[in-house]
Each structure stands twice: as structure tokens, then as C-alpha cells.
Amino acid sequence: MELRDMLFMVKNGEISIEEAEKYFRKKSFEEMGYAKVDMQREIRSGYPEVVYCSGKADDHLLHIFETLYRENGEVLGTRASKEQYTLVKQSIPEAAYDEISRILKVEKPGKQKRGRIAVCTAGTADIPVAEEAAQTAEYFGNFVERVYDVGVSGLHRLLAKIEEIRLANCVVAVAGMEGALASVIGGLVERPVIAVPTSVGYGASMGGISALLTMINSCANGIAVVNIDNGYGAGYMASQINRLAEREL
Amino acid sequence: MELRDMLFMVKNGEISIEEAEKYFRKKSFEEMGYAKVDMQREIRSGYPEVVYCSGKADDHLLHIFETLYRENGEVLGTRASKEQYTLVKQSIPEAAYDEISRILKVEKPGKQKRGRIAVCTAGTADIPVAEEAAQTAEYFGNFVERVYDVGVSGLHRLLAKIEEIRLANCVVAVAGMEGALASVIGGLVERPVIAVPTSVGYGASMGGISALLTMINSCANGIAVVNIDNGYGAGYMASQINRLAEREL
Amino acid sequence: MELRDMLFMVKNGEISIEEAEKYFRKKSFEEMGYAKVDMQREIRSGYPEVVYCSGKADDHLLHIFETLYRENGEVLGTRASKEQYTLVKQSIPEAAYDEISRILKVEKPGKQKRGRIAVCTAGTADIPVAEEAAQTAEYFGNFVERVYDVGVSGLHRLLAKIEEIRLANCVVAVAGMEGALASVIGGLVERPVIAVPTSVGYGASMGGISALLTMINSCANGIAVVNIDNGYGAGYMASQINRLAEREL
Amino acid sequence: MELRDMLFMVKNGEISIEEAEKYFRKKSFEEMGYAKVDMQREIRSGYPEVVYCSGKADDHLLHIFETLYRENGEVLGTRASKEQYTLVKQSIPEAAYDEISRILKVEKPGKQKRGRIAVCTAGTADIPVAEEAAQTAEYFGNFVERVYDVGVSGLHRLLAKIEEIRLANCVVAVAGMEGALASVIGGLVERPVIAVPTSVGYGASMGGISALLTMINSCANGIAVVNIDNGYGAGYMASQINRLAEREL
Amino acid sequence: MELRDMLFMVKNGEISIEEAEKYFRKKSFEEMGYAKVDMQREIRSGYPEVVYCSGKADDHLLHIFETLYRENGEVLGTRASKEQYTLVKQSIPEAAYDEISRILKVEKPGKQKRGRIAVCTAGTADIPVAEEAAQTAEYFGNFVERVYDVGVSGLHRLLAKIEEIRLANCVVAVAGMEGALASVIGGLVERPVIAVPTSVGYGASMGGISALLTMINSCANGIAVVNIDNGYGAGYMASQINRLAEREL
Amino acid sequence: MELRDMLFMVKNGEISIEEAEKYFRKKSFEEMGYAKVDMQREIRSGYPEVVYCSGKADDHLLHIFETLYRENGEVLGTRASKEQYTLVKQSIPEAAYDEISRILKVEKPGKQKRGRIAVCTAGTADIPVAEEAAQTAEYFGNFVERVYDVGVSGLHRLLAKIEEIRLANCVVAVAGMEGALASVIGGLVERPVIAVPTSVGYGASMGGISALLTMINSCANGIAVVNIDNGYGAGYMASQINRLAEREL
Amino acid sequence: MELRDMLFMVKNGEISIEEAEKYFRKKSFEEMGYAKVDMQREIRSGYPEVVYCSGKADDHLLHIFETLYRENGEVLGTRASKEQYTLVKQSIPEAAYDEISRILKVEKPGKQKRGRIAVCTAGTADIPVAEEAAQTAEYFGNFVERVYDVGVSGLHRLLAKIEEIRLANCVVAVAGMEGALASVIGGLVERPVIAVPTSVGYGASMGGISALLTMINSCANGIAVVNIDNGYGAGYMASQINRLAEREL
Amino acid sequence: MELRDMLFMVKNGEISIEEAEKYFRKKSFEEMGYAKVDMQREIRSGYPEVVYCSGKADDHLLHIFETLYRENGEVLGTRASKEQYTLVKQSIPEAAYDEISRILKVEKPGKQKRGRIAVCTAGTADIPVAEEAAQTAEYFGNFVERVYDVGVSGLHRLLAKIEEIRLANCVVAVAGMEGALASVIGGLVERPVIAVPTSVGYGASMGGISALLTMINSCANGIAVVNIDNGYGAGYMASQINRLAEREL
């Protein structure tokens, strides 16, 4: 029953004040709930549900992909295995899989890419995480400039590319080991930098905790950090920022 | 001497090619250095140097304030003590100090505030950090909406304010103890959320590390994290995002 | 304006359906918010707001105490200093302060104590935390049995008291250092044990983290843990459980 | 020899005072020991021994299941593998196994479920731990309401179910990643909340330590925490509380 | 009432079997309790109660000292302040205080020192902890050989003393910073080594945690570790071992 | 060549003073070195070299076993795999292997066991570590009393055995999970307790770190700790203490 | 285009001031960049690129080896697998592989080894890391003295070799477990010591973190630390120091 | 008595074989001991004893300064307070004190400074640690180039100075917060870099642990790390390296 219907019933005396009051008390939670937020997701922001594939049961995954594909005409999955790709492909032949980023998706063709996000990595081993960020951002309609393998141990590589990076509305800096890349980029560009620590490293890198601490303690301005290896999260936030920058006021 | 002036002198023969070459070779670093970044800082992004006051020697602090005030007509200092305020006030009577945020500044009057940043706190004890964020953003010309004391232990307070928060281009979520506020806001709004863990708490809060971990591991999308108690850093990044959102394309 | 008033206005045609709908959409948060939870707090559960005094500004604290005292006729404050007691006492002469637990309160006389909660400590240094738990529980109308200084280094002391502890509906086990008390009690009684690690200890006790880990890893059944030194939290939960046990079905 | 027999012998002079004294000194430990606690387990509390299957040798496991089944007519095993199920099934055809919770049990039919415990999870990946809690509680004769996948990143889902959760005597909140669910539920319900951190997560979740810290530092009242992934422990304690609530005074 | 008295009453029919049975069931805890362990403490092992002075209230401390002095004719206190010494001295003029070890004691004169314990330190800053160990052992009647400032950065100092150390039944190795002393001694002597990490150090020594880890991971045989700065604990255990070595079979 | 042989040659003029001097200068390290420690190992203490098998190359392991067996007539290896047993068995048919403790050894028959060491475990999962301790101690000629599965969650089991434990010269307490066993035993016996944390546990047990911290922070006297799962180290030190206790003065 | 050319064009009016300004802004970064640093690597220092093989894709690895071999006539790869060796060998028959150090290389014959670096290990399990250091240093033209298995639990072995170690210009000390070797060597030699913690150990060694802390906190002078298991890094730095020592002024 | 004398006595029968054997066993340790290492310190390496002043008792400190001054004609003290300076000055008027580095010394005039060490800092707050390094190196006769405030958040400052830094034989990189400076310098220079993390920072910098981890995990070659704030240790090792580079072969 809709809110409006209830109000009509009150007006017409079809329901007592007491019963209506009870209804509204109970409704107050539900009201704010499901539909409203869903509306935001689908209509206002254009960010449809994204599927975290890792660990999902086969039939569960397939069902989710089929449902989202039917409703939205496209669907994005992260952390997918090759086996999951084979599975989904049998049902949705348009499904595509990228082994580097482990992204499994069905994407509407001819999507326009707007604005500019720079995705940078310190080393080549950081590329899988960076690709998760880049492809997530592209799926959400952003233009992405990739600037890979520009870690601080060979600073010239970064400096040679810095003007390209500066053109972006937002920079994603992906680095493992000591994670110094984010600080150096943060000191060279004026746009927000989203730092992604990766689990790349050995010894005392502690699975990315060391890089995370480096980035959180950065002495440069305009840097914020997401979870270790969380390329998706960085791509999502970069998309939010790039869209803000490109919207027409 | 400005780059442009030097070029005029070359063009007009006031300086030989050899001397100009020597200047550019030598200058290439310095030029790219201080002045250039200054240009960026001052002209392109409008972010002048900000002074971290804590621990600075008196004469050093005074000199920096006087220099920046002379060049820019205004200056922003963070983590200042009341004693430092008294010191600066004697030289610059226009200096103002806020005991909550510990911000010491001289600000140009009539500054226009654009766009909208929401700064939220979980509890009242988080307000000093939030004020550092809010006042930093205001100094940089952003409009700030304060939404304080909306922690998740009394969710109704947050929900009652959620529509106001949704109007912002960017949200700063400040929380100590378990730091769950950022996740809940991240699940309710579609704009980027900058999470600031605070050192508020006791027991196993470990000076903010616990809140930091909560925020980094957030299951919600669109959240990135700055250092513990780093209100300034959050205000700076929120300003970067808000400006992008408000710029004319 | 009250929910009920609004419904009368709808019924009487004093407001249009559209305006009422708008009101309810907007109100849904506020309405669900403050008042509702307040109702729960005050009417259903009988747990009024409790004041965490530490770090509160003097006028803020005084205002809160006066307001809560006026509305509820009593008020409980935790982590209060002696100075805060003096302050509140000037305004509310009935205020009482306990230096051990640091509880500052105004309490209705003749409160009946129901059921039974056992509050145990390993050593005498854990007593301040235990008293915070015990006095919180007593304030909420529970009968509390104190069993102090029964740590495992002298097991006979605990065993001599075990029958008394077994009479309780719920046990609060307070211990610092290695925190083994909770495990031993958990193995001897059949009621829920709320374990409170304390910051008592030295060396590698790391401010209570060591005791916290001991309690979380307990091999005994029926133990759950609250934050380090969080006597209030343990007293609150023990009160919830004891009330459940004593309610008439 | 029974205590009573010894006393008769003393009375009848069949044993000297000295020998009896020696017997009682030695007996004092044994007395309090085995039989007594067993009595408690079986008769007073109705919680029979539960088998932690993981890592047990095949013949050892089988022997324990057969013995407990013979004595109690039912037996509960946790963390069992499918192979262990096949093993036990051959000897006890009534044995049942649940792959999600990894619970292997033989249960008396027609068990009555009393009271109400709500078991909630943040995500679907937390369900195995939640099921261990739920099925443990059900085995001990409690009615369990499951409320899954109501994490704080989509708050509407939780709010839509909150009235159902409020009906419970005790809530078990199961969450990995940042673990904020417990705080939010703790702020919305008035019954004790047992928080179970899970090892679900990646990056800086550190196998559940991050969620554990979040829950321990919760700003909400009435929350206590058990070990990471310890669904059994939460189900056990929830059962203790629910039974207290449902007992006849 | 004594156990023996009760048995006489049973024998003489002054009490029924049922009442006696009830008494013994209840007594089983108490009986095993206080007196028995006390007997051990005082008679069998000769280790009377030791007072941890730090943080004790003045009247509490004084009462304990007076009581123990009256009963035992001597008393040992650790971690005492100079103020506590002045306090106790007023009541017990025989009290003596050592500022280095912070031991406050009243000791029976002419105590014989048996066997041999070697107490070694890496540096001079470790001496306060070493003295707590040494003086504790001496109070308990052991002969102590002090070998201070023999840290591994100047190995010759240790090697010059190694024959003296080898004469001991047990070695206490006290070291802060990197704590390597224990390993080196462990490799050179054949007696048990009790390693005491100290909080001496800076930087990444983390208040002694680093030295503790070094000692726990020692590659040498025959080393066990006590808590950081726990000189008393090391002295106590060294005394246990030395007495075993010196007892007449 | 032996030291004594060289001296005879000097005495008899078979070697010049200069050559002897050169020998002693060069030898001073080696002599002090290998042979001397060997002498200690073999003659004074009777502790021959023990082989840590894990990770050793096949031919290396075989060579070490053959050499030590030839020189000493027996040899003890720890952390051996079944494959290593098969390997050694082919060369030394007397080799024996215990799957629980993973000890691989060749032992002289008819070895007398002296004194008494009690080896206790909290649970059955701790037995492999306990067996490594017990069998190491037995190999070194000590009598060992095993007291297994007496963890504090069922205190009666421990109390029923406490008199047996008290007969030992030294107690080895092996426990994982929360590790409270060592504290409880430490409070009940007057002999030195060597605590061995094990990696048994789950959730926040962190591979034994939690149990290690519990034991290090123990409030009981007379406890020292070895590394996680280091049964060998505990057995070795227990042997040192038991031998001291049993030696004839 | 050269800087000088641009200046001539400005002088001659062939380019506008604005365009020249733009050029110099852009140039300022490039200037310092690529070529310059590359020159250092290849010409000035003689340290060619080294390949970290682990995790590299087969064709990627092969391409890098072929390219570097063609350009430099030799190539060094670390952390290579046997499979990678087989792969490279097919294309470059001169490739050699060492299973211990996991170094895969093609090396110019007849390389002269200069100066002296001592590489020491505590145990035999540390040898793989030590060999990575030693072979890296040898590849770079340094003479290396290996001193293995001289850990502090048998100090005589180290002392017997100390004079050889003292001949080196630089010492690499490789140790796991408690890592005390570096401190002891640091106290005995006057040359710089590069300490390499290894992940060798068990229990609380935490994958080398414990050894790392020991080395960082060393009380000896002249010790600096590289990452856990980072033999390559130690060999590289030792080579830098040895070359400095051997250069002709 | 000399070794040679002893051998003569053996030869001449003035001492028995047994007594000589005993002598050599005992001597073997002393031989290697005290005098030998001392000789190294004073004669071979020219590094006299340095005094760590912090925490030393007044008379102890004074005595050490006077003794070392008398023997060496100069003395270096680190971590000295102003009060300690006043104390020493009264006895040794030539004593000088630097408040920044907290170095208290008496230095021979006209000391020649050889070679070149570059000491760099990220920020101005790192200067005290850098000065401890620089002044230590200068005291040991090295020429030091200071390059301060060149942190990576303003990379141009570092690049402008990079050629000066490249002239040094060895670089000391001092940085707090995220500590990225060492990596960037390591990537730009070919000489060994000694990285010194400082405790400068806030939030999650954890007293320098974060910077330490950054430096240990550096992706650049030729970096080794000393303890947090250990300027002295870095200056000492830099001096060792610089001397090697400047020695005449």
C-alpha cells in the first residue's frame, strides 16, 4: 500500500487515526528503505550493482549475472576466475573476460568515455590492480589514461609522463613495496590522488600493510587511500570525481 | 625574474644566447621548482602554501607568516597553539585564532563560498578534527555544511540529516572509536566520502588505528581514507573535489 | 507538530493530500528518528541516557546533567573527575561521587535491586573498572554481588567463592595482566560471562591488548568480551541479561 | 568409593579419623572435579559436550560420536568435513550434515524451539559463520530468526528488518570486512548483541582482526564480542541468554 | 570448624550423615583453598607473600607491611617509591630501601646465601631490572654473582667473565635494545638461562617488545623468557632452580 | 690432535716452541671453539648435538645421522618427516620414528630415567608439541609424567591431577588458544613452570602469539616461556633443571 | 630541438614569446629526465639492469633476457625458477642457473674479482639468501669470502673465523630466528655491516620480522639493515662500498 | 704470563701437563678478549668510544668525560641535555654543546675534513636527527654537505640539489612521516644510501615505524636502514664508508 493511499483512507475516514499512526510508526523504517536507495543507484547516479565474483557459488553467480543482464543490459563482475568466465559465457555469449584485471563483464557497445582519469603504477606487478581500477572506471563511462611502471626508483620515467598525468581530473596511484609513488605524484599534481596500496612486495611488506602506512602518512596534500589491492574501489571513486568535474552545472 | 621577462630580453638582444642558455640550464630545476609550483599553487589552483605551526620556532613561524601575508594578503596555519597566536597577533593584528580547530589565520574579507561540502562527525569529541577540515575548506573558498554528532549508535540522528548530506558534492566523515560512520554514510550517499579516523577512543582503539582499519576495510563504495586526525588533509581534498564539481567547463 | 496532529489535519481537510505526502516523506527520517528511539530508551527499556564525562567542557556537562535530572529525576555519569563533581554539586546538591569508579550520579532513593549479577576481579588493581560495572548495574536496578581479588595465581580464592558466583544470572569477569580469570570462570559456571580486559599490567601487556586477546581466544564456552577498561559497557550488558532473566513472562 | 560410604565408615569406626582426614584432603580436589561439573553439564544446564571435529583422527572422532550418541541420544559436532560425515554416517545412519555451517549432528526429533534469537549477517559470505551460530542455538532448543545480508553499505535492508530483529531476546551480529553491522544494530535494539567478527575480507582486513577491533571499540551499548569466525561460541552464549529470558521464575 | 572436628562429630553421631555430606560437598572448595596453598607457601617452599608496591594506597601498603612483618618477621616489596619507603620507615624503622632496584624490604639479619645464580646485563641501563632480580634472589637465600655490562657489542667483556658465569646453577640474562645477550650466553653455558627483556632502547625497540621477540626466537638451547622488565619474576624462578640444585637428596 | 697431545710434544721436544706458539695462537679460537664446546656437550652435560631435520637435504641429513650415530652410538632428530625416516632407516635399521612428535631417533637401549618432569597440555591438539618435549626429556635420561587434556575450561580435570604434577621437579605447560593453563598451574605448584604456547587455535589466536602474550604476562610466579610450538626447547630446559635437582652434591 | 635552437628562434622572432614560454614550461621536466639517469646506470656506474624473475610472464622474461644480453653481453636475474631457466636456456645456451640462490644469469667469462666482501650466515638454512648476496656481488666484479654457519649459539665457530672476516671492506651478515649474528659481528669488526634478516625460523619469528627488529635495534655501531630475505639488495650495496674502497683516487 | 713463557715451562718441566692444559683451557677465552678489541678501536680504526649521555648519572657522566678527554684529548657525547652541558663545562671549559643535535663534545682544533658525505632531510623537523648524523661524521673527520628540506612533496627542491648530492661517497637520507625520500634518492644516485627513519609525524606514523617500513621495503637499490632517530648510527656508518672511499690503496 502506498503512502498516498493511506492518506486518502485517513481523509475519507476509512481508517482510524490510531491505526494510521501505528502504520506510520512502523512504516517510517520501510519508507526510507529499499526503493528509495535503489532509485538513487539506478536513476540518479547510474552506478548499477557490481558483482564481486570471488567465492560465489556457480549457480548463484550465474543467476546474478543473468538477472542483472536482463534488467540493465550490461553487468560488471570483479575478481572472477577463468572458470567463472566459461560458466557465464555458456549462458551469455557476449560475456568478455580480462585475465589481467580478472574482470568479467557484459558491456553495452559504443559507450562514450568522458573526462579523464590517470591510472599510474609503480611497477609492472601492480598492473592487475591498476587494470581493475581502469576498467571499472571505463565501464562507468570515464576516459582513462594508463601510465604504468613509473615508480620512484627511476624517477625520470615518472617525470617524462607528468604532463599527461596533470591533464586528468583525478589520479589513481597504484603501488606496492614501499608505496612512495603516491607521495611523489601528490607533490607534482594539483588534482585529487586516490592511492591504492598493493600486496606486491616481499620481506617486511606484510602483504601491503607497509605500502598502506606509507600512503596514509604521506606528507603531500590531496591524497586519500583505499584498501590494499582494491582497484575496484579506486576506480569507483575516481569515476565519482571525474563525473563531478565533467557535469554541466 | 620571470620566465617571460627572460624571453623578452633574449628577443630584444638584451642578453646573449649563451647567457640565456646558461640561465635556462641552471634554472631548469629551480624554475621548474619553486616558482613554477608557486604559479600552479597561486594561479591555477589557488592553493597557497599552508603553515603547519606545531613545533615551529617562534621567529621561524613569525617570519613565514609575515612573508606569506605580504605576498598573498592572507595565510592559513594549522595546529597552532594559543601562544603562537599571541606571537603572530603582535605583528599582524588581523590574525584570528580558533581554539577548537587550532587554526591560526589571516583571511581576506568577503571571500565567496562556492559549491557544498558536508563535514560530519560521529561524536562531539571528533569536532576539533572536523573543524580543522571545515575551516580549511572554507578558507579555500568552499561552502561547508556541518553535520555533527550523528554516530551510528543513534542512527536516527544521521537519518534525520541524510538529505542535507546528500546535497553536498563531497562528504568528509570524521569518527573515532570504531569509525563505522564512514561506512554507513558511504552506503547512503552517492558522492565521494573522505573518511578521517580520529584518535578519540580508549581501550583497544589504539590511538585511532582501529578506526583507520574500519574505514579502510569499508564494505561501502566511494570511500577513501586520510591519516588519523588529519582534518586538514580531508578539507584540502574535499576542496579539490568540490572545485572540480563547480568549475565551468 | 506531532504525527497525530498531522493525521487529524488530513482527516479534517485542513491540509491537502499532496502537502501531507511531502511532509511524511520528509518526516520519515525525523519521525523514525529521535522520538521513536527515545520512547524505547525511556519507556520500553528504562535505560536513560548515560553521560561520558571525561573531556566534556564544564558548561556542557552542567547543562546535560541539569537537563537529564529535570526530565528523569536522576542521572548517571561515568569517567568523571573530582573537579566535575564539585561543579555539578554546586548546582545539584544531591549529586554523589565515587572516587574508585569515577561515577558521578544523582540517583532516586529507595531503588529496588532485582536478580543477581556477579562482578569478579583478578586483582585489587582491577577494582576501579569492576566498580564502574557494578555501580552501573546497580543504578539500572540490578542486585550485584562483588567477588574481588580471585585471580588464577591463587586459585583457592576463586574456588572458595564459586558457589556464590554460580547463583548469578550473569557474571562480569574483570582482569588485566594475562586475563586468564574469564576462562577459568567460564569453565566453572553455566551463565553468560562478560569479560572485561583491563589495562592493568606491565611489560608486554600492551595496555590491555594482551588480556583482550586471552579473553577473545578463551577455550571456555559462554564468554564474550567488551573493550579494555569498559566497565560501563559490561555493567550495561549484564543488566540487559539480568533483566531478561528476571522478567515475568 | 562414595563420600557417603566414607562417612558411614567413620561413623561405624571402620576407618580411623586420621585415615579419613587424609582421604578428605586428597579427595577435596577430585570431589569438586569431574562428576560435579558433568552433573552440571548434563542435568542442570542441558548443554551436553559438543565435538570440535576439525583435525580429529577418524577413529577418535567415530568413537566420540558413538559414545555421546549412546549416552545422550544425540550429538553435535562443529567444523566437520564432508569426509567425516561419510565416516560417521556409516556407523550412525541418522547423522546429518550441513555443508554451509559444517555442522555434523545426530539430533532427537521433535525438539521444541523456545524464545527467539536473531542471527544477522552483513553479507552473504558471512553466512557459514552465522549458520554455525544459528544451528548451534537451534540444537540447544532455541527459536532462531535469520536476517542475512543486511550490511551497512545498504542500510535500507537492515531498517526494513529491524522490527523483526527487535522481537528477539538476544541478537547475534555476524560481519567481516569493517564489521560495522554490530554497532548499527547495537544502536537500534535494546537487547544484548553478541558480535562475531568473520575472516571475510581482503587487504587490510587481516583475517578478521580489523572487524574484531571495530566491534570491540563500538560506540553503542550492549555489545560483547567473541572470537573471529566463532559462530558456535556466539550461538552458545545466545542460547544461555535466551533460556534465561524464557525461564519461569 | 576443622575437618578433624567434623569427622569426630560424625563418629560420635553428633551430626547426621546427610548433614556431614552436605558439609563436605560445600567444603570441598574451601578446604582445598586458602590454608592448603598457604601451607605450601610458608612451610614447604619458604616463599612468603611478596608485595607489589606500585600504585597501592598508603594505608593499604602500610597495613600489608605491618601484617606480614608481624607474621613472618620480614617482608619484601618491589617497585616501591621513595615516598613509600618514608611511609613504611615511620612504622617499621628496620625497613631498608634500594633506589636502583626500587626494592623496599625488612630482612632478617644473618641470612645464609646458598648455591650460585649469575645475573648478567647487556648495558648499565639494564641494571635496575637486574638488581630487582638479584636482590629478590638474595632475599630468598640464594648467592648471587653480578656480571654487568657485558653486552654483545663488546664481546670481549663477556668472554672475560664467562668462566664465572659457568659456575652458576642458573643464569639470568637481562638485556634491552636488541636483546642478543641471552642467545650468546645460552650458547656458552650449560645451565638454564632465564632471559629478561628490558624496556631500555629507542626507536623500534617498542618498549622492550623487540628484545622479547629476540629472546623468544633464540637459536640457542636452554633459554626461557619472562615479561619485559620483570626482574622479580626472573629472580623468583632462578631461586626455584638454584634451590633444586642445592637441595640434599 | 688433542690439546694434551700437543703439550706432550712440547715437553718431549718433538715440536719447537715457535711452532707450538703458532699452533696455540691459531688454535686459541678453534680450541676454545669446537672441541671445547664438544667436550662440554659430551662429557660435562651429556647433551650431544640434536638434529633439526625439517628442510634438510636428504644426503646432508643422512650424513649427519651416520656421523653422530658412529661417534655417540645414538642420535636425536626433531621435526622429521616420514620420508626422512624411511631414508635414515635404510642406512640405520635401528632408527625409530614417532608420528605424533615427529621425532626420529636412534637410542641406546636400557637408558635409566631419573627425577621427574611433568608435561601437561590444555587440549588434545597440543599433544604433538608436548610429545616433542616429553620424548626429548626422556632421550636425555629424565623420567616424564604426562598429564594431558587438563585445560582450564574444565578445571576439575586439572585439579584431579594436581598432586601428581606437584611431585615433579619441573613442569612443562603446553597450551594454545588463550594459554591460561600456565598461569593456573603456576599458581598451584611450587616448582619452575616452563610454558610452551602452541599454534593451536583459530580466529584471533594469530598462530600462537596470543597464547605467548598470555604466558609472558602471567600473574603467577615461577613461569618462563619458550617459543611457539617449541617442545624441544622446553624439554631441553626441563632436563637441565631436573638434572640439577637430581645431582648429588 | 635543442635549447639553444629555441633561443635563436626567440631572438629571431621565428617563434612567439607565448609559444616559447609554453615550450620551456614543458621542457623543464623533460630536461632532467630520461636520458640523464640512463647514462648513469649504463656508463658511469657499470650496474646494468637486473631482472627480478619471480612472477614474470614467460615471453616477457625471455624478451627481457634476450634484449639485455644483446645490449650488454651479459644479464643477471634473481628469484628465478628452474622452469624459467629451461625457458631461457633454449634461447641463450650460455645461461647458467644456481638452484640454491635461484640466480639465473649469462655472465661474461674471465671477470676479475676485486677487493673483498665477507658474506656470513648464522645457520645453513640462511645460505640461499646469502648466496643471492654473494653471487650478486661476484657478478658485479667483487671478490667474496663466504663464512657460513657461524651463528651465536656456537660462538666458537664465529670466533675461529673472525680474522678472515676482518679482512673484508664490508660484511654482509645474514641471519634468521633471533638475528643476533649482526650485533655480534658489528661488535667485532670495524667495517660496515649490512644486516639481512631472513624468514628462517618458526613460532614467533613472524616471517623474519623478529630478526629485522633485532638488527634495527642493534647496540653495535656500523650496522644497517635491508629487507627480509633481500640478499640481492645486500649484495648490491656491499658492491657499492667495496668498489669505493678499491677505487684509485 | 705470556703464552711463550708457558710453553717454555712445559718444555722444561717446570709445570705439569695437567696444569698447562688447565691454563690453556682457561686462557682460550681471555686471549681473544679485552686488549685486542681495544687496540682495534683506538689504533686501527681511530674511532674512540662515544658517550650516550641520556639517562647517565651526573657523576658517572662527568667521570667518563674527564677520563676520555685525558686519554684522547677529545670526546664526543650524544643525546645530551643542556644541564649535562653545564655540568661538564664546569670541569672542561673547552666543552661545546649544540642544542639542535644535542651533541656535547670536546674536539681537537684544526681537524681536517676528508671526502664527502651528503646528509639530506625531508623536512625541517627532521633536522635534529640529521645534525646528529652530520656532526658525528664531522667529528670523525669527514666532510659533510647538508641538503635539508628536500622532501618528495615538493620534488623540485630535491632535483635542484641532486647534482650536489651525487658528488658524495655516501648519502644519509633522514625522513619521518611516510619516509619516501630514501627511495627517491636511491633511484637518483649511485652511491650507498643510509636511510634514517625519524619519529616525526602524527596519526598512523606510529613513532617512526611507518617510515622504517617504507625504507626497508624500498624498491630502489643501494639502501640500508638504521634505527628510528638514530642519527649517530647513520653518521658512524657513513664515516666508515667515506673513509674506505678516501683511503690510499
mmCIF file of N, CA and C in Angstrom, chain B residues 8-16, chain G residues 11:
data_model
loop_
_atom_site.group_PDB
_atom_site.id
_atom_site.type_symbol
_atom_site.label_atom_id
_atom_site.label_comp_id
_atom_site.label_asym_id
_atom_site.label_seq_id
_atom_site.Cartn_x
_atom_site.Cartn_y
_atom_site.Cartn_z
ATOM 1 N N PHE B 8 61.755 37.920 -23.210
ATOM 2 C CA PHE B 8 61.751 39.253 -23.826
ATOM 3 C C PHE B 8 63.174 39.781 -23.993
ATOM 4 N N MET B 9 63.968 39.572 -22.973
ATOM 5 C CA MET B 9 65.349 40.040 -23.030
ATOM 6 C C MET B 9 66.121 39.341 -24.152
ATOM 7 N N VAL B 10 65.866 38.052 -24.341
ATOM 8 C CA VAL B 10 66.511 37.330 -25.445
ATOM 9 C C VAL B 10 66.059 37.921 -26.775
ATOM 10 N N LYS B 11 64.762 38.093 -26.885
ATOM 11 C CA LYS B 11 64.183 38.606 -28.124
ATOM 12 C C LYS B 11 64.763 39.984 -28.459
ATOM 13 N N ASN B 12 64.908 40.829 -27.428
ATOM 14 C CA ASN B 12 65.384 42.194 -27.625
ATOM 15 C C ASN B 12 66.906 42.311 -27.618
ATOM 16 N N GLY B 13 67.605 41.168 -27.523
ATOM 17 C CA GLY B 13 69.048 41.223 -27.553
ATOM 18 C C GLY B 13 69.662 41.811 -26.298
ATOM 19 N N GLU B 14 68.930 41.927 -25.239
ATOM 20 C CA GLU B 14 69.475 42.485 -24.006
ATOM 21 C C GLU B 14 70.356 41.464 -23.271
ATOM 22 N N ILE B 15 70.283 40.252 -23.738
ATOM 23 C CA ILE B 15 71.101 39.201 -23.130
ATOM 24 C C ILE B 15 71.550 38.258 -24.254
ATOM 25 N N SER B 16 72.768 37.745 -24.152
ATOM 26 C CA SER B 16 73.277 36.892 -25.235
ATOM 27 C C SER B 16 72.635 35.497 -25.168
ATOM 28 N N LYS G 11 65.079 34.834 -30.398
ATOM 29 C CA LYS G 11 65.838 36.038 -30.739
ATOM 30 C C LYS G 11 65.442 36.552 -32.114
#
